[in-house]
mmCIF file of C-alpha atoms in Angstrom:
data_model
loop_
_atom_site.group_PDB
_atom_site.id
_atom_site.type_symbol
_atom_site.label_atom_id
_atom_site.label_comp_id
_atom_site.label_asym_id
_atom_site.label_seq_id
_atom_site.Cartn_x
_atom_site.Cartn_y
_atom_site.Cartn_z
ATOM 1 C CA MET A 1 -130.584 -25.760 -80.155
ATOM 2 C CA THR A 2 -129.487 -22.180 -80.924
ATOM 3 C CA LEU A 3 -131.892 -19.259 -80.725
ATOM 4 C CA LEU A 4 -131.266 -16.505 -83.178
ATOM 5 C CA GLU A 5 -131.853 -12.931 -81.906
ATOM 6 C CA THR A 6 -133.656 -10.793 -84.343
ATOM 7 C CA ARG A 7 -133.758 -6.931 -84.328
ATOM 8 C CA ILE A 8 -135.945 -4.691 -86.295
ATOM 9 C CA VAL A 9 -133.955 -1.814 -87.778
ATOM 10 C CA PRO A 10 -136.102 1.294 -88.169
ATOM 11 C CA THR A 11 -136.023 3.175 -91.413
ATOM 12 C CA GLY A 12 -137.185 6.631 -92.615
ATOM 13 C CA GLU A 13 -138.998 8.856 -90.093
ATOM 14 C CA GLY A 14 -138.830 6.317 -87.358
ATOM 15 C CA LEU A 15 -135.064 6.455 -87.440
ATOM 16 C CA LEU A 16 -135.063 10.244 -87.113
ATOM 17 C CA GLN A 17 -137.565 10.135 -84.315
ATOM 18 C CA GLU A 18 -135.404 7.656 -82.434
ATOM 19 C CA LEU A 19 -132.272 9.733 -82.900
ATOM 20 C CA TYR A 20 -134.037 12.842 -81.692
ATOM 21 C CA THR A 21 -135.285 11.048 -78.620
ATOM 22 C CA GLU A 22 -131.792 9.814 -77.787
ATOM 23 C CA GLN A 23 -130.355 13.285 -78.174
ATOM 24 C CA GLN A 24 -133.053 14.733 -75.919
ATOM 25 C CA GLU A 25 -132.238 12.164 -73.281
ATOM 26 C CA GLN A 26 -128.535 12.864 -73.550
ATOM 27 C CA LEU A 27 -129.199 16.595 -73.289
ATOM 28 C CA LYS A 28 -131.296 16.117 -70.194
ATOM 29 C CA ALA A 29 -128.610 13.957 -68.655
ATOM 30 C CA ALA A 30 -125.989 16.603 -69.492
ATOM 31 C CA GLU A 31 -128.123 19.362 -67.991
ATOM 32 C CA THR A 32 -128.632 17.265 -64.872
ATOM 33 C CA GLY A 33 -124.860 16.713 -64.632
ATOM 34 C CA MET A 34 -124.172 20.412 -65.133
ATOM 35 C CA ALA A 35 -126.646 21.281 -62.380
ATOM 36 C CA GLY A 36 -124.904 18.888 -59.974
ATOM 37 C CA ILE A 37 -121.513 20.273 -60.911
ATOM 38 C CA GLN A 38 -122.786 23.802 -60.393
ATOM 39 C CA LYS A 39 -124.069 22.876 -56.967
ATOM 40 C CA GLU A 40 -120.741 21.321 -56.054
ATOM 41 C CA ARG A 41 -118.957 24.421 -57.351
ATOM 42 C CA ASP A 42 -121.148 26.675 -55.282
ATOM 43 C CA ALA A 43 -120.511 24.510 -52.241
ATOM 44 C CA PHE A 44 -116.753 24.610 -52.906
ATOM 45 C CA GLU A 45 -116.873 28.376 -53.308
ATOM 46 C CA VAL A 46 -118.717 28.759 -49.989
ATOM 47 C CA LYS A 47 -116.241 26.473 -48.331
ATOM 48 C CA CYS A 48 -113.326 28.372 -49.834
ATOM 49 C CA MET A 49 -114.765 31.631 -48.593
ATOM 50 C CA GLU A 50 -115.152 30.199 -45.112
ATOM 51 C CA LEU A 51 -111.595 28.850 -45.157
ATOM 52 C CA GLU A 52 -110.278 32.173 -46.439
ATOM 53 C CA ALA A 53 -112.077 34.002 -43.614
ATOM 54 C CA GLU A 54 -110.738 31.497 -41.096
ATOM 55 C CA LEU A 55 -107.232 31.855 -42.536
ATOM 56 C CA THR A 56 -107.448 35.617 -42.318
ATOM 57 C CA ALA A 57 -108.529 35.410 -38.687
ATOM 58 C CA GLN A 58 -105.752 32.917 -37.914
ATOM 59 C CA ILE A 59 -103.170 35.164 -39.556
ATOM 60 C CA GLN A 60 -104.378 38.073 -37.483
ATOM 61 C CA VAL A 61 -104.224 35.993 -34.335
ATOM 62 C CA ASN A 62 -100.732 34.839 -35.245
ATOM 63 C CA LYS A 63 -99.632 38.421 -35.748
ATOM 64 C CA GLU A 64 -100.977 39.381 -32.353
ATOM 65 C CA LEU A 65 -99.365 36.371 -30.742
ATOM 66 C CA LYS A 66 -96.093 37.185 -32.459
ATOM 67 C CA LYS A 67 -96.182 40.713 -31.123
ATOM 68 C CA LEU A 68 -96.942 39.483 -27.623
ATOM 69 C CA LEU A 69 -94.236 36.827 -27.863
ATOM 70 C CA VAL A 70 -91.633 39.324 -29.075
ATOM 71 C CA ALA A 71 -92.550 41.708 -26.278
ATOM 72 C CA SER A 72 -92.441 38.997 -23.608
ATOM 73 C CA MET A 73 -89.230 37.490 -24.998
ATOM 74 C CA GLY A 74 -87.557 40.867 -24.979
ATOM 75 C CA ALA A 75 -88.460 41.411 -21.326
ATOM 76 C CA ASP A 76 -87.355 37.867 -20.433
ATOM 77 C CA LEU A 77 -84.033 38.266 -22.236
ATOM 78 C CA GLN A 78 -83.302 41.497 -20.400
ATOM 79 C CA THR A 79 -84.101 39.851 -17.092
ATOM 80 C CA GLN A 80 -81.995 36.856 -18.016
ATOM 81 C CA LEU A 81 -79.091 39.101 -19.001
ATOM 82 C CA GLU A 82 -79.310 40.931 -15.686
ATOM 83 C CA ASN A 83 -79.489 37.643 -13.800
ATOM 84 C CA LEU A 84 -76.545 36.253 -15.763
ATOM 85 C CA ALA A 85 -74.487 39.365 -15.052
ATOM 86 C CA HIS A 86 -75.306 39.117 -11.351
ATOM 87 C CA ASP A 87 -74.499 35.413 -11.315
ATOM 88 C CA ARG A 88 -71.222 36.080 -13.130
ATOM 89 C CA ALA A 89 -70.177 38.674 -10.591
ATOM 90 C CA GLN A 90 -71.150 36.353 -7.755
ATOM 91 C CA LEU A 91 -69.227 33.473 -9.332
ATOM 92 C CA ALA A 92 -66.184 35.699 -9.810
ATOM 93 C CA GLN A 93 -66.313 36.635 -6.115
ATOM 94 C CA GLU A 94 -66.697 33.001 -5.134
ATOM 95 C CA ILE A 95 -63.742 32.086 -7.360
ATOM 96 C CA GLU A 96 -61.603 34.742 -5.669
ATOM 97 C CA ASN A 97 -62.650 33.475 -2.250
ATOM 98 C CA THR A 98 -61.938 29.913 -3.318
ATOM 99 C CA MET A 99 -58.491 30.887 -4.624
ATOM 100 C CA ALA A 100 -57.701 32.636 -1.343
ATOM 101 C CA THR A 101 -58.880 29.575 0.568
ATOM 102 C CA LEU A 102 -56.771 27.319 -1.661
ATOM 103 C CA LEU A 103 -53.706 29.474 -1.022
ATOM 104 C CA LYS A 104 -54.293 29.239 2.719
ATOM 105 C CA GLU A 105 -54.837 25.506 2.454
ATOM 106 C CA ARG A 106 -51.640 25.170 0.413
ATOM 107 C CA GLU A 107 -49.682 27.034 3.088
ATOM 108 C CA THR A 108 -51.287 24.854 5.733
ATOM 109 C CA LEU A 109 -50.429 21.761 3.692
ATOM 110 C CA GLU A 110 -46.807 22.877 3.402
ATOM 111 C CA ARG A 111 -46.624 23.422 7.156
ATOM 112 C CA VAL A 112 -48.201 20.016 7.716
ATOM 113 C CA ASN A 113 -45.674 18.443 5.334
ATOM 114 C CA ILE A 114 -42.848 20.100 7.251
ATOM 115 C CA GLN A 115 -44.297 18.843 10.519
ATOM 116 C CA CYS A 116 -44.672 15.396 8.981
ATOM 117 C CA ASP A 117 -41.004 15.440 7.986
ATOM 118 C CA VAL A 118 -40.052 16.558 11.484
ATOM 119 C CA TRP A 119 -42.154 13.849 13.098
ATOM 120 C CA ARG A 120 -40.847 11.292 10.605
ATOM 121 C CA SER A 121 -37.305 12.231 11.575
ATOM 122 C CA LYS A 122 -38.261 12.042 15.244
ATOM 123 C CA PHE A 123 -39.883 8.671 14.660
ATOM 124 C CA LEU A 124 -36.801 7.344 12.893
ATOM 125 C CA GLY A 125 -34.616 8.715 15.674
ATOM 126 C CA SER A 126 -36.873 7.238 18.343
ATOM 127 C CA ARG A 127 -36.909 3.968 16.441
ATOM 128 C CA LEU A 128 -33.122 3.911 16.467
ATOM 129 C CA GLN A 129 -33.198 4.713 20.171
ATOM 130 C CA VAL A 130 -35.746 1.953 20.719
ATOM 131 C CA ASP A 131 -33.526 -0.474 18.809
ATOM 132 C CA GLU A 132 -30.560 0.602 20.919
ATOM 133 C CA LEU A 133 -32.649 0.249 24.069
ATOM 134 C CA ILE A 134 -33.809 -3.189 22.972
ATOM 135 C CA THR A 135 -30.211 -4.176 22.314
ATOM 136 C CA SER A 136 -29.155 -2.759 25.679
ATOM 137 C CA ARG A 137 -32.056 -4.491 27.397
ATOM 138 C CA THR A 138 -31.178 -7.771 25.731
ATOM 139 C CA HIS A 139 -27.565 -7.338 26.793
ATOM 140 C CA LEU A 140 -28.633 -6.441 30.328
ATOM 141 C CA ASP A 141 -31.002 -9.404 30.461
ATOM 142 C CA MET A 142 -28.213 -11.703 29.364
ATOM 143 C CA LEU A 143 -25.880 -10.073 31.874
ATOM 144 C CA GLN A 144 -28.513 -10.407 34.597
ATOM 145 C CA GLN A 145 -29.044 -14.072 33.777
ATOM 146 C CA GLU A 146 -25.307 -14.702 33.694
ATOM 147 C CA SER A 147 -24.879 -12.781 36.952
ATOM 148 C CA PHE A 148 -27.677 -14.768 38.567
ATOM 149 C CA SER A 149 -26.121 -18.002 37.338
ATOM 150 C CA ALA A 150 -22.688 -16.908 38.564
ATOM 151 C CA LEU A 151 -24.097 -15.894 41.954
ATOM 152 C CA GLN A 152 -25.976 -19.169 42.228
ATOM 153 C CA LYS A 153 -22.848 -21.136 41.407
ATOM 154 C CA LEU A 154 -20.806 -19.014 43.832
ATOM 155 C CA LEU A 155 -23.377 -19.713 46.542
ATOM 156 C CA ASP A 156 -23.183 -23.415 45.741
ATOM 157 C CA GLU A 157 -19.389 -23.314 45.924
ATOM 158 C CA ARG A 158 -19.523 -21.304 49.160
ATOM 159 C CA ALA A 159 -21.943 -23.832 50.631
ATOM 160 C CA GLU A 160 -19.582 -26.645 49.695
ATOM 161 C CA ILE A 161 -16.617 -24.692 51.106
ATOM 162 C CA ARG A 162 -18.618 -24.066 54.299
ATOM 163 C CA ARG A 163 -19.324 -27.771 54.704
ATOM 164 C CA HIS A 164 -15.679 -28.668 54.167
ATOM 165 C CA MET A 165 -14.492 -25.960 56.554
ATOM 166 C CA MET A 166 -16.979 -27.048 59.221
ATOM 167 C CA LYS A 167 -15.724 -30.622 58.906
ATOM 168 C CA THR A 168 -12.155 -29.311 59.008
ATOM 169 C CA GLU A 169 -12.961 -27.228 62.109
ATOM 170 C CA ARG A 170 -14.428 -30.247 63.901
ATOM 171 C CA LEU A 171 -11.401 -32.374 63.023
ATOM 172 C CA LEU A 172 -9.035 -29.609 64.141
ATOM 173 C CA GLN A 173 -10.987 -29.257 67.386
ATOM 174 C CA TYR A 174 -10.692 -33.001 68.052
ATOM 175 C CA LEU A 175 -6.995 -32.963 67.153
ATOM 176 C CA SER A 176 -6.301 -29.873 69.277
ATOM 177 C CA SER A 177 -8.194 -31.325 72.224
ATOM 178 C CA ALA A 178 -6.257 -34.564 71.915
ATOM 179 C CA LEU A 179 -2.931 -32.719 71.777
ATOM 180 C CA GLN A 180 -3.561 -30.162 74.490
ATOM 181 C CA ARG A 181 -5.454 -32.468 76.814
ATOM 182 C CA ASN A 182 -7.890 -30.368 78.770
ATOM 183 C CA GLN A 183 -7.172 -27.016 77.066
ATOM 184 C CA SER A 184 -9.924 -25.674 74.867
ATOM 185 C CA ILE A 185 -9.091 -23.746 71.724
ATOM 186 C CA ASN A 186 -12.259 -21.736 71.942
ATOM 187 C CA GLU A 187 -11.134 -20.207 75.232
ATOM 188 C CA GLU A 188 -7.919 -18.909 73.696
ATOM 189 C CA SER A 189 -9.471 -17.854 70.417
ATOM 190 C CA SER A 190 -10.686 -14.315 69.958
ATOM 191 C CA ILE A 191 -13.294 -15.413 67.412
ATOM 192 C CA LYS A 192 -16.441 -16.335 69.297
ATOM 193 C CA PRO A 193 -19.005 -17.373 68.254
ATOM 194 C CA ILE A 194 -18.664 -18.588 64.654
ATOM 195 C CA SER A 195 -20.976 -16.361 62.618
ATOM 196 C CA ASN A 196 -19.887 -16.874 59.019
ATOM 197 C CA VAL A 197 -17.340 -18.479 56.753
ATOM 198 C CA MET A 198 -14.762 -15.747 57.398
ATOM 199 C CA THR A 199 -14.754 -16.329 61.160
ATOM 200 C CA LEU A 200 -14.745 -20.061 60.508
ATOM 201 C CA ALA A 201 -11.688 -19.672 58.254
ATOM 202 C CA LEU A 202 -9.906 -17.556 60.891
ATOM 203 C CA LEU A 203 -10.750 -20.135 63.544
ATOM 204 C CA ASN A 204 -9.385 -22.927 61.342
ATOM 205 C CA GLU A 205 -6.212 -20.891 60.806
ATOM 206 C CA GLN A 206 -5.791 -20.359 64.561
ATOM 207 C CA LEU A 207 -6.450 -24.037 65.271
ATOM 208 C CA SER A 208 -3.952 -25.049 62.580
ATOM 209 C CA SER A 209 -1.380 -22.598 63.991
ATOM 210 C CA THR A 210 -1.893 -23.925 67.520
ATOM 211 C CA ILE A 211 -1.588 -27.541 66.410
ATOM 212 C CA SER A 212 1.475 -26.646 64.332
ATOM 213 C CA SER A 213 3.087 -24.925 67.344
ATOM 214 C CA VAL A 214 2.395 -27.980 69.521
ATOM 215 C CA LEU A 215 3.705 -30.465 66.969
ATOM 216 C CA LEU A 216 6.473 -28.503 65.239
ATOM 217 C CA GLY A 217 7.245 -25.661 67.558
ATOM 218 C CA ASP A 218 7.756 -22.109 66.324
ATOM 219 C CA VAL A 219 7.687 -22.372 62.496
ATOM 220 C CA GLY A 220 6.554 -18.813 61.767
ATOM 221 C CA GLY A 221 9.762 -17.838 59.945
ATOM 222 C CA HIS A 222 9.781 -21.025 57.915
ATOM 223 C CA HIS A 223 6.123 -20.518 57.033
ATOM 224 C CA GLN A 224 6.746 -16.942 55.932
ATOM 225 C CA GLY A 225 9.708 -17.999 53.845
ATOM 226 C CA SER A 226 7.697 -20.657 52.114
ATOM 227 C CA THR A 227 4.917 -18.210 51.436
ATOM 228 C CA ALA A 228 7.350 -15.661 50.064
ATOM 229 C CA GLY A 229 8.565 -17.984 47.366
ATOM 230 C CA GLY A 230 9.788 -21.277 48.768
ATOM 231 C CA PRO A 231 9.531 -24.421 46.763
ATOM 232 C CA LYS A 232 6.428 -25.553 48.635
ATOM 233 C CA GLY A 233 4.581 -22.187 48.680
ATOM 234 C CA PHE A 234 1.494 -21.282 46.616
ATOM 235 C CA GLU A 235 2.098 -18.320 44.328
ATOM 236 C CA PHE A 236 -1.505 -18.328 43.102
ATOM 237 C CA VAL A 237 -4.587 -20.428 43.747
ATOM 238 C CA ASP A 238 -6.610 -21.189 40.665
ATOM 239 C CA TRP A 239 -9.952 -19.488 40.110
ATOM 240 C CA THR A 240 -12.977 -21.692 40.379
ATOM 241 C CA GLU A 241 -15.422 -21.921 37.510
ATOM 242 C CA ALA A 242 -17.950 -19.639 39.209
ATOM 243 C CA GLU A 243 -15.211 -17.138 40.114
ATOM 244 C CA MET A 244 -14.002 -17.054 36.512
ATOM 245 C CA LEU A 245 -17.549 -16.409 35.300
ATOM 246 C CA ALA A 246 -18.148 -13.710 37.933
ATOM 247 C CA LYS A 247 -14.801 -12.070 37.104
ATOM 248 C CA ASP A 248 -15.680 -11.926 33.410
ATOM 249 C CA ILE A 249 -19.037 -10.344 34.250
ATOM 250 C CA VAL A 250 -17.435 -7.769 36.568
ATOM 251 C CA LEU A 251 -14.862 -6.867 33.906
ATOM 252 C CA ASN A 252 -17.712 -6.281 31.419
ATOM 253 C CA LYS A 253 -16.538 -9.079 29.177
ATOM 254 C CA GLN A 254 -18.462 -11.841 27.536
ATOM 255 C CA PRO A 255 -17.927 -14.978 29.622
ATOM 256 C CA SER A 256 -15.845 -17.324 27.561
ATOM 257 C CA ILE A 257 -17.582 -20.399 28.946
ATOM 258 C CA LYS A 258 -21.244 -20.455 29.898
ATOM 259 C CA LEU A 259 -22.506 -22.346 32.884
ATOM 260 C CA GLU A 260 -23.934 -25.132 30.745
ATOM 261 C CA GLN A 261 -20.645 -25.491 28.904
ATOM 262 C CA ILE A 262 -18.757 -25.353 32.214
ATOM 263 C CA SER A 263 -20.846 -28.137 33.719
ATOM 264 C CA GLN A 264 -20.521 -30.275 30.589
ATOM 265 C CA GLN A 265 -16.781 -29.634 30.417
ATOM 266 C CA ALA A 266 -16.392 -30.463 34.098
ATOM 267 C CA ILE A 267 -18.225 -33.749 33.582
ATOM 268 C CA LEU A 268 -16.334 -34.704 30.413
ATOM 269 C CA GLN A 269 -12.804 -33.498 31.260
ATOM 270 C CA GLY A 270 -12.729 -33.919 35.027
ATOM 271 C CA PRO A 271 -10.793 -31.392 37.137
ATOM 272 C CA VAL A 272 -9.708 -28.172 35.454
ATOM 273 C CA PRO A 273 -5.908 -28.052 34.876
ATOM 274 C CA LYS A 274 -3.819 -25.292 36.340
ATOM 275 C CA VAL A 275 -3.260 -22.362 34.005
ATOM 276 C CA ASN A 276 -0.815 -19.494 34.104
ATOM 277 C CA MET A 277 -2.468 -16.043 34.205
ATOM 278 C CA THR A 278 -1.198 -12.497 33.926
ATOM 279 C CA HIS A 279 -3.034 -9.727 35.795
ATOM 280 C CA ARG A 280 -2.844 -7.049 33.112
ATOM 281 C CA TYR A 281 -6.195 -6.288 31.524
ATOM 282 C CA HIS A 282 -8.456 -3.582 30.221
ATOM 283 C CA PRO A 283 -12.253 -3.961 29.991
ATOM 284 C CA HIS A 284 -12.513 -2.556 26.454
ATOM 285 C CA THR A 285 -9.540 -4.373 24.903
ATOM 286 C CA CYS A 286 -9.864 -7.391 22.655
ATOM 287 C CA TYR A 287 -7.159 -9.978 23.238
ATOM 288 C CA GLU A 288 -7.601 -12.053 20.101
ATOM 289 C CA ASN A 289 -4.499 -12.851 18.024
ATOM 290 C CA ILE A 290 -1.988 -11.275 20.421
ATOM 291 C CA THR A 291 1.563 -12.403 21.120
ATOM 292 C CA ILE A 292 2.824 -13.027 24.674
ATOM 293 C CA ASN A 293 6.473 -13.671 25.467
ATOM 294 C CA CYS A 294 6.972 -16.919 27.433
ATOM 295 C CA CYS A 295 9.898 -19.120 28.301
ATOM 296 C CA ASP A 296 10.424 -22.664 27.043
ATOM 297 C CA ARG A 297 9.428 -24.148 30.389
ATOM 298 C CA CYS A 298 5.920 -22.613 30.436
ATOM 299 C CA THR A 299 3.123 -25.148 30.006
ATOM 300 C CA GLY A 300 -0.660 -25.001 29.993
ATOM 301 C CA ASP A 301 -3.091 -22.454 28.582
ATOM 302 C CA ILE A 302 -2.334 -18.723 28.688
ATOM 303 C CA LYS A 303 -5.275 -16.503 29.664
ATOM 304 C CA VAL A 304 -5.246 -12.712 29.769
ATOM 305 C CA VAL A 305 -7.394 -11.440 32.640
#
């Protein structure tokens, strides 16, 4: 169901009265609005005046602060300039002192470099000397070992010779006693008592001479002739192994055969063959690849002593 709204439209004087009332209301509303706007304007004007006064005071304060700042900055800049000038002069003096110190240090460094070169040269020289000394020491150690070995072998050979000569002396004593009956060789001999191998060798020679005189008579001339070059004489008695080694050491030569090689060679080859030797030598001469004149009848090894 739809309700229809109905409105009564005034006519004549009622319409005018209504229009007048509306205009009066609108006028009152406009006056009320104007009064509010006026109040707001007055408030804004008061506020603007306050802000303008505050701005003026702030400007004045800023001017005063600016003056004070300029004055203080000027004094500070002058002080800073003076301090900078003083610092610059001080730095210049320190730079001069540092340059002088650097020059002295450079001279000292050059002297130290020269001393280092000198000591380096001395070190190299001493190192060469040390190397030479080490070489000499090694050579001397080898020579000492070879000498000790040669002496030991000589002592062994001498001990063996002593044993053989003592046996020979006892046999000659028995033989001489048997030939001369009650005569004692020791009573006629001028070598008493036997103190060493030399006296023992002389005693053996005297005993042999006495026995030879008893058995063969006076054979002194024949013995001298044989020694001088007869067919049965000994021109030279071979060196023993130890004597060869000792001779090489005395002549400052490297021994051609070491003791170990000598012992091995003696075991493998048996007795050493007789060799022909010439007694012309020099301790600093090398005898490799030399030519020696020999006859067709020469045999055996040739050794230059």
